CSV table of C-alpha atoms and ligand atoms in Angstrom, one decimal:
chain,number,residue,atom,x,y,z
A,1,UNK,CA,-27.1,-36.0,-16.9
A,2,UNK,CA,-30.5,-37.2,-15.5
A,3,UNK,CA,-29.1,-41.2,-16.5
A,4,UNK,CA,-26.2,-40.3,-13.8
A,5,UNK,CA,-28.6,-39.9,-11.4
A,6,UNK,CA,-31.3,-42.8,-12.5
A,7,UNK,CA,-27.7,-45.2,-12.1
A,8,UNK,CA,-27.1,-44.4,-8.8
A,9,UNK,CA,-30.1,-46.6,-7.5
A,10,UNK,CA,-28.9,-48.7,-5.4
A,11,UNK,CA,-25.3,-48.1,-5.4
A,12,UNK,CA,-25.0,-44.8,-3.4
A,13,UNK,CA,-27.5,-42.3,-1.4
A,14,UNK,CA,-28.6,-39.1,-4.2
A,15,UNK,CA,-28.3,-36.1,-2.3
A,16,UNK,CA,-30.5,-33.2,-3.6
A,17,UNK,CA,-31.2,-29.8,-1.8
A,18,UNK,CA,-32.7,-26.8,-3.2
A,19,UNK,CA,-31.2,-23.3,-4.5
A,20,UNK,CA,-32.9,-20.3,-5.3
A,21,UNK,CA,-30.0,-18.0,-5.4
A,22,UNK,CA,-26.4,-17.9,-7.1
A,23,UNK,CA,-24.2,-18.0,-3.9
A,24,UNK,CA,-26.4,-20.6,-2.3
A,25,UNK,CA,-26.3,-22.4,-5.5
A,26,UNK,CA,-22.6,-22.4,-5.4
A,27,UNK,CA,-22.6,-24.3,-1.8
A,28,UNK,CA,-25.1,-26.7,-2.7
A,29,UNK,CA,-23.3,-27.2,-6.1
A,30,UNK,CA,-20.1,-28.1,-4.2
A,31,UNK,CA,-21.9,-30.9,-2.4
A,32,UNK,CA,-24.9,-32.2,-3.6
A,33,UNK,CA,-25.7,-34.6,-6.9
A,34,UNK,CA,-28.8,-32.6,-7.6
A,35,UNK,CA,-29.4,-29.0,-7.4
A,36,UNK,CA,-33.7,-28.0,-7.3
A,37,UNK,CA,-35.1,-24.8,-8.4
A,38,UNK,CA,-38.0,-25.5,-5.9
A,39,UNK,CA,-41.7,-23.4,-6.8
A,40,UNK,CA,-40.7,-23.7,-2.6
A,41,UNK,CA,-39.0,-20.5,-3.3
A,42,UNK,CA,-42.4,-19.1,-3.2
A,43,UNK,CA,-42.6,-19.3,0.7
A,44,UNK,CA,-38.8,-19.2,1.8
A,45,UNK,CA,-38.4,-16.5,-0.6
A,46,UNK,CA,-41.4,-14.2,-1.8
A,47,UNK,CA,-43.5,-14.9,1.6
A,48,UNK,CA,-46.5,-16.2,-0.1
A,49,UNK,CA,-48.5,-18.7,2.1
A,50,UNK,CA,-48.3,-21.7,-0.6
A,51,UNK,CA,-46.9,-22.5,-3.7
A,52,UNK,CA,-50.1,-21.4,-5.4
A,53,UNK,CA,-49.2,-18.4,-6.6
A,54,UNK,CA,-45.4,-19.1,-8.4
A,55,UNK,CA,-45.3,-17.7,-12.0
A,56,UNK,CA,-43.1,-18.8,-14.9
A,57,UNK,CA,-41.3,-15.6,-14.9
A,58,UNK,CA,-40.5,-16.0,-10.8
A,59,UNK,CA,-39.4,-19.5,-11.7
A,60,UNK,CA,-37.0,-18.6,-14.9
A,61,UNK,CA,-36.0,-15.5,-13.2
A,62,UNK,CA,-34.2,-17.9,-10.3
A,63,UNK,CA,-33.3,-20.9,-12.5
A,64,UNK,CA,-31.0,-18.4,-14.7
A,65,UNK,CA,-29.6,-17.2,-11.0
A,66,UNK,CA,-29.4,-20.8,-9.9
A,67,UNK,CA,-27.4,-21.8,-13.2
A,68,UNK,CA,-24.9,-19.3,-12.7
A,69,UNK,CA,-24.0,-20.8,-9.6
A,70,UNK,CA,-23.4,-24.6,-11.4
A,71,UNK,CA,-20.8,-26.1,-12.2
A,72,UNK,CA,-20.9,-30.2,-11.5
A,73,UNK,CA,-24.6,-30.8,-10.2
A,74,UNK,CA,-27.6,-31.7,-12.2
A,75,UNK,CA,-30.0,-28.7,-12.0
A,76,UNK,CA,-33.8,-29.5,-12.1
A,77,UNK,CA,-36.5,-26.7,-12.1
A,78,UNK,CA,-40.2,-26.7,-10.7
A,79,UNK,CA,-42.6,-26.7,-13.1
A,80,UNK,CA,-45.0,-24.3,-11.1
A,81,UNK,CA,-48.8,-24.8,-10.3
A,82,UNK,CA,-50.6,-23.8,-14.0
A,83,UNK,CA,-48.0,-24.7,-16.2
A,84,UNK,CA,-48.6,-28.4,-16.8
A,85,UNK,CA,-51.9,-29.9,-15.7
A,86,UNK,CA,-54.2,-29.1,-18.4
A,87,UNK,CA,-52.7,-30.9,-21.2
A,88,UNK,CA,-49.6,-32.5,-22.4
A,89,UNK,CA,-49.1,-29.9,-25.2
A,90,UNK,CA,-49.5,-27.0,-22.4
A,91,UNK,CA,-46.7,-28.8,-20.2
A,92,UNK,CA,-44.4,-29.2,-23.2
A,93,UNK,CA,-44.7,-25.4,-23.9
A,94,UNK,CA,-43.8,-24.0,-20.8
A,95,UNK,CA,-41.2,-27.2,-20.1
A,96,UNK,CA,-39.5,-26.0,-23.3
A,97,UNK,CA,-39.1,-22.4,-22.4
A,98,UNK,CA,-38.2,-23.2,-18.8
A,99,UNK,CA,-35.4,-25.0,-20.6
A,100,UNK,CA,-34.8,-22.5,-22.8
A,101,UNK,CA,-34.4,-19.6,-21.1
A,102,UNK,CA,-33.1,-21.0,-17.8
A,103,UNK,CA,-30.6,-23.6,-19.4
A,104,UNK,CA,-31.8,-25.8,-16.5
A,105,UNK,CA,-31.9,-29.3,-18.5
A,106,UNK,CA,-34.7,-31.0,-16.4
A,107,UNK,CA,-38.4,-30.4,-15.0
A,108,UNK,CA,-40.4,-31.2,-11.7
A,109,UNK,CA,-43.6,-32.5,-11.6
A,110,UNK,CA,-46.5,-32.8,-9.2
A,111,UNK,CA,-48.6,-35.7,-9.5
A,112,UNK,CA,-49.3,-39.7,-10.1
A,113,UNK,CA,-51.3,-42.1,-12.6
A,114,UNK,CA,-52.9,-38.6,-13.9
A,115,UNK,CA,-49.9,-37.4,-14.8
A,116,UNK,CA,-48.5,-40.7,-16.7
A,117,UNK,CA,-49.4,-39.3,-19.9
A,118,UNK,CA,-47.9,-35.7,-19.4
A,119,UNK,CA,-44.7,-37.1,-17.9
A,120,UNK,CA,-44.2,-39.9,-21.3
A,121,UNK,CA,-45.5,-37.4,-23.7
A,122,UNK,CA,-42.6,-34.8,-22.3
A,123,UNK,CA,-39.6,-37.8,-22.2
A,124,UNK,CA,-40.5,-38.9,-25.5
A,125,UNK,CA,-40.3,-35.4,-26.8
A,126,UNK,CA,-36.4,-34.5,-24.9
A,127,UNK,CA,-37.6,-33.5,-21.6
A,128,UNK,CA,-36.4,-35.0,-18.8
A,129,UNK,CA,-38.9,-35.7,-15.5
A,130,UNK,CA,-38.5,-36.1,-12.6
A,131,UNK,CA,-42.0,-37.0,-10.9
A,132,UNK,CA,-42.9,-36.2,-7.0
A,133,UNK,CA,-46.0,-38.0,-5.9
A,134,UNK,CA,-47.4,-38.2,-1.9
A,135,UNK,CA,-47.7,-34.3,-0.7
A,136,UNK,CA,-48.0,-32.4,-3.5
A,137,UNK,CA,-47.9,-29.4,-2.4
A,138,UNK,CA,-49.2,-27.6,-5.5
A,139,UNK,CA,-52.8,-29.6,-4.2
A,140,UNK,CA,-52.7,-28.6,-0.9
A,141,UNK,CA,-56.3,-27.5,-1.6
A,142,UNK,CA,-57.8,-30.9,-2.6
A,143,UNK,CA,-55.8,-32.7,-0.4
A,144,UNK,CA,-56.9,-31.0,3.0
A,145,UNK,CA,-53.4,-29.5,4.3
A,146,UNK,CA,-49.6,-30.4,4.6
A,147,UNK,CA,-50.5,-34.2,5.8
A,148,UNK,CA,-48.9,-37.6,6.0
A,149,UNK,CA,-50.3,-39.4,3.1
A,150,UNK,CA,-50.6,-42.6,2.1
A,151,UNK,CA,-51.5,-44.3,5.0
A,152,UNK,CA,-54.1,-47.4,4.8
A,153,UNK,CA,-55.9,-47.4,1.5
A,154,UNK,CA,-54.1,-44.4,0.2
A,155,UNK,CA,-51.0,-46.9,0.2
A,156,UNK,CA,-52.2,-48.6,-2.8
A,157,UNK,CA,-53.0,-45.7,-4.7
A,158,UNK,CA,-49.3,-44.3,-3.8
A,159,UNK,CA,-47.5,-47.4,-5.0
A,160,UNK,CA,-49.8,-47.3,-8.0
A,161,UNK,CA,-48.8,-43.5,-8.8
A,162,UNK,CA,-44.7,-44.5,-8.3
A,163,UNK,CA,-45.2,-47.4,-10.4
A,164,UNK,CA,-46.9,-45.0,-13.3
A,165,UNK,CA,-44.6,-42.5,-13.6
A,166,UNK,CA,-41.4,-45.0,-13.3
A,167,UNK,CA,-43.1,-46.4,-16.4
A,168,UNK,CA,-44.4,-43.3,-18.1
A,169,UNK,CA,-40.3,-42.7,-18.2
A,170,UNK,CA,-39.3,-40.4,-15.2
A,171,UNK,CA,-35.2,-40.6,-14.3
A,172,UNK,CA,-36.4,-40.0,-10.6
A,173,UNK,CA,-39.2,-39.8,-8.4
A,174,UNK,CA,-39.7,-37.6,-5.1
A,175,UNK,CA,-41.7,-39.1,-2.6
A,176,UNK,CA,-43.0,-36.1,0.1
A,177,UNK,CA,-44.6,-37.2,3.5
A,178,UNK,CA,-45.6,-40.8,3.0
A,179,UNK,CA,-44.9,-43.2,5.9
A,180,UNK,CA,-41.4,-44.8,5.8
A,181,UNK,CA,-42.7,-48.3,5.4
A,182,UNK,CA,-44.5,-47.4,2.2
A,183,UNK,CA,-41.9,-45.3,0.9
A,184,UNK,CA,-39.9,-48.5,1.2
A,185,UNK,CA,-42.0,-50.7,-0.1
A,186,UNK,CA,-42.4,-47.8,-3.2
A,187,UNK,CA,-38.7,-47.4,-3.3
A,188,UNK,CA,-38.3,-51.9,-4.0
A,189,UNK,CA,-40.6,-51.9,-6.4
A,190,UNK,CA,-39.6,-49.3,-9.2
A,191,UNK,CA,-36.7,-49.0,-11.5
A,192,UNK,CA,-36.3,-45.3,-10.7
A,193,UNK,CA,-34.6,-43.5,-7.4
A,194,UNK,CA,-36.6,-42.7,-4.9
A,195,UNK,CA,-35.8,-39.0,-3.7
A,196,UNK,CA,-37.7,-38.6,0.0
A,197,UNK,CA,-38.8,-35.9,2.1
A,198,UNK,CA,-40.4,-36.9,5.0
A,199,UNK,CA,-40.1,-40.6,4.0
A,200,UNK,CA,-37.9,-41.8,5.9
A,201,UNK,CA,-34.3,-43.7,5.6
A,202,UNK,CA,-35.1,-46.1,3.2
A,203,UNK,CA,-35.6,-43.9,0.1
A,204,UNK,CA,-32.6,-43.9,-2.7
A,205,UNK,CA,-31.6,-40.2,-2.1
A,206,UNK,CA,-32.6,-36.9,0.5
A,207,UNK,CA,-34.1,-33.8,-0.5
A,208,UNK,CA,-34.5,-30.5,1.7
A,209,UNK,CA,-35.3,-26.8,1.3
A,210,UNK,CA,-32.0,-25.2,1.8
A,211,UNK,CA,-33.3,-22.8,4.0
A,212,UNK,CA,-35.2,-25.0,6.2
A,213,UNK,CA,-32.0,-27.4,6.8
A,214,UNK,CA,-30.5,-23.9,7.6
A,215,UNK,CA,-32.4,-22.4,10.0
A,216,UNK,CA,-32.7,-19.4,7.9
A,217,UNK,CA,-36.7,-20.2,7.6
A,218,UNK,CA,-38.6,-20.6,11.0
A,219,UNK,CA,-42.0,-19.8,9.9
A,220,UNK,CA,-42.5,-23.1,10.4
A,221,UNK,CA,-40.6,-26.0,11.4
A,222,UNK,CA,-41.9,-29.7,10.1
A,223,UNK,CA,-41.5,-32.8,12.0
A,224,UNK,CA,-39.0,-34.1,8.6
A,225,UNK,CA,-36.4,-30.9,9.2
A,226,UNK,CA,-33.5,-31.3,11.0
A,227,UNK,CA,-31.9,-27.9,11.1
A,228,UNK,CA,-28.3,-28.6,10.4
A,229,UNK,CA,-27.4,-24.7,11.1
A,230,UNK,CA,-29.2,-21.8,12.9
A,231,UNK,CA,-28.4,-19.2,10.4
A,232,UNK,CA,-31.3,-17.1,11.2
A,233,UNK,CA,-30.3,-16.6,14.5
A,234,UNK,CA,-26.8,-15.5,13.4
A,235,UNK,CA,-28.4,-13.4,10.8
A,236,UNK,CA,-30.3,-11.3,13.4
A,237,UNK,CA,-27.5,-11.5,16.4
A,238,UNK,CA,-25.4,-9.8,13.3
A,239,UNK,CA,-28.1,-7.2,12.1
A,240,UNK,CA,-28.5,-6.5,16.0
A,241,UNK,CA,-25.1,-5.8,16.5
A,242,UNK,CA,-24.7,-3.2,13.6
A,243,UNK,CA,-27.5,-1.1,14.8
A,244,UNK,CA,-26.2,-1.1,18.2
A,245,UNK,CA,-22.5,-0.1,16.4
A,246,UNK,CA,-24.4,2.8,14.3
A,247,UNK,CA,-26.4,3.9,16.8
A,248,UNK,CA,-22.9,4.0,19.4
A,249,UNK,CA,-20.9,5.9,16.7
A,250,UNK,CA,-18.6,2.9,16.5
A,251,UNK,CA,-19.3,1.9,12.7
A,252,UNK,CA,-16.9,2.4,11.2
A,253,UNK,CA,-14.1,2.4,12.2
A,254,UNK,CA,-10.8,4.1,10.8
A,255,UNK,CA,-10.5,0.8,9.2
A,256,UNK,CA,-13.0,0.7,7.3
A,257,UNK,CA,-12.6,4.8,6.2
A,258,UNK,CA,-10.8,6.3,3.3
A,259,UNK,CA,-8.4,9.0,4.7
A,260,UNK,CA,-8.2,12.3,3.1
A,261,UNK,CA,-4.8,12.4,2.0
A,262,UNK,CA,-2.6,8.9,1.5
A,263,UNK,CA,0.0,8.8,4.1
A,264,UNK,CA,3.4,8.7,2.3
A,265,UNK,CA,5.0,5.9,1.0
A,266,UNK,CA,8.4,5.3,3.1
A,267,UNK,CA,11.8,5.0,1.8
A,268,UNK,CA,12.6,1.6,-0.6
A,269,UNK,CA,14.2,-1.0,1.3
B,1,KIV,O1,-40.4,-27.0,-4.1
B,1,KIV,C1,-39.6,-27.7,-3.5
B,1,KIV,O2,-38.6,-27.2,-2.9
B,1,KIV,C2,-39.8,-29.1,-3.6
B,1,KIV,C3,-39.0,-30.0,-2.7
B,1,KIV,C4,-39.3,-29.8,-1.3
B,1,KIV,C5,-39.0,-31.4,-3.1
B,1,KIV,O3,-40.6,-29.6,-4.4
């Protein structure tokens, strides 16, 4: 439940990752307090540059994958680019068949003090929030790139956006590439966890793209990812070894062949 995870402010560390898929969904589900259909998926996953161009049907289509893999986490789904901003009714339409259709009990929002209304018309109508302010990633193109934000007078306006949407009624709040002093500052001053990335060690939880933190996504590597595995390497010291077995007329082996005839079954002890 989303109040589980609002409670565990200040009495132990939230730890969130992102799933797109069923088995990866299973491991994060075995670990983590929070599983994330990220609209990230649209990079690690389709190979679009940004998460412009996500669709309701790409997210519902991998939130009913994701929720097969659950079985203790709290899942929350993206709300992608489109599907929200232009009125509260709009974002209550498509937050209510995300729901439906995906079983996913929660939403992910972009966005601060213009958002407010959105995020406490939604709560007050049995939709859960959970806000993420800083780098929005969904506003790349207003915001001039993938940069730190809220340095010098952007500070203000950062604690000002945490401080509306922890009011407006979110259970949680990720805070994405925002200097760690802020993010501190941010995470003293409202009700509601704090859920960093690329904010530093002071925030209430961790969040990370699964296959960033895995090395399965090299595209590019930013400064906040530490690469707990190097799975894409495995993946493609694995695929190189199969071709070279193909190619050598060593795959596969009798093992791994079904023999004409059964050899017979011996006597009974
Ligand atoms: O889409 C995503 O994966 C996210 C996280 C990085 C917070 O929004």
């Amino acid at each position: 439940m989303p109040n589980a995870i609002t409670a565990m402010k200040g009495q132990s560390p939230i730890v969130v990752l992102t799933a797109y898929t069923t088995p990866m969904a299973r491991i994060v589900d075995a670990h983590c307090d929070v599983t994330l259909v990220g609209d990230s998926l649209a990079m690690v996953i389709h190979g679009l540059p940004t998460t412009i161009g996500v669709t309701m049907e790409m997210m519902i289509l991998h939130g009913k994958a994701v929720m097969r893999g659950l079985e203790k986490s709290l899942p929350v789904i993206d709300m992608p680019f489109g599907s929200y901003e232009e009125s509260p009714a709009q974002a209550f339409r498509n937050a209510s068949r995300l729901m439906g259709e995906t079983g996913i009990p929660c939403v992910k929002i972009e966005g601060g003090q213009h958002m407010a209304e959105t995020i406490a018309f939604l709560v007050a109508r049995g939709v859960p929030v959970m806000a993420h302010i800083g780098l929005t990633p969904q506003s790349v193109n207003t915001l001039g790139g993938f940069r730190v934000v809220g340095r010098d007078a952007e500070g203000d306006k950062l604690m000002a956006d945490a401080k509306a949407v922890a009011d407006a009624g979110a259970f949680a709040v990720v805070l994405e590439k925002l200097p760690e002093g802020l993010a501190k500052r941010i995470t003293d001053s409202i009700s509601i966890p704090t859920i960093g990335i690329g904010a530093g060690i002071n925030c209430d939880g961790q969040v990370l793209v699964i296959d960033d933190m895995l090395g399965l996504f090299t595209d590019f590597h930013p400064k906040f990812v530490k690469r707990f595995a190097q799975l894409g390497d495995e993946a493609h010291a694995a695929v190189a070894a199969y071709a070279a077995e193909v190619r050598a007329r060593t795959f596969p082996a009798p093992e791994h062949s079904f023999p004409d005839v059964l050899p017979a079954k011996g006597p009974r002890a």
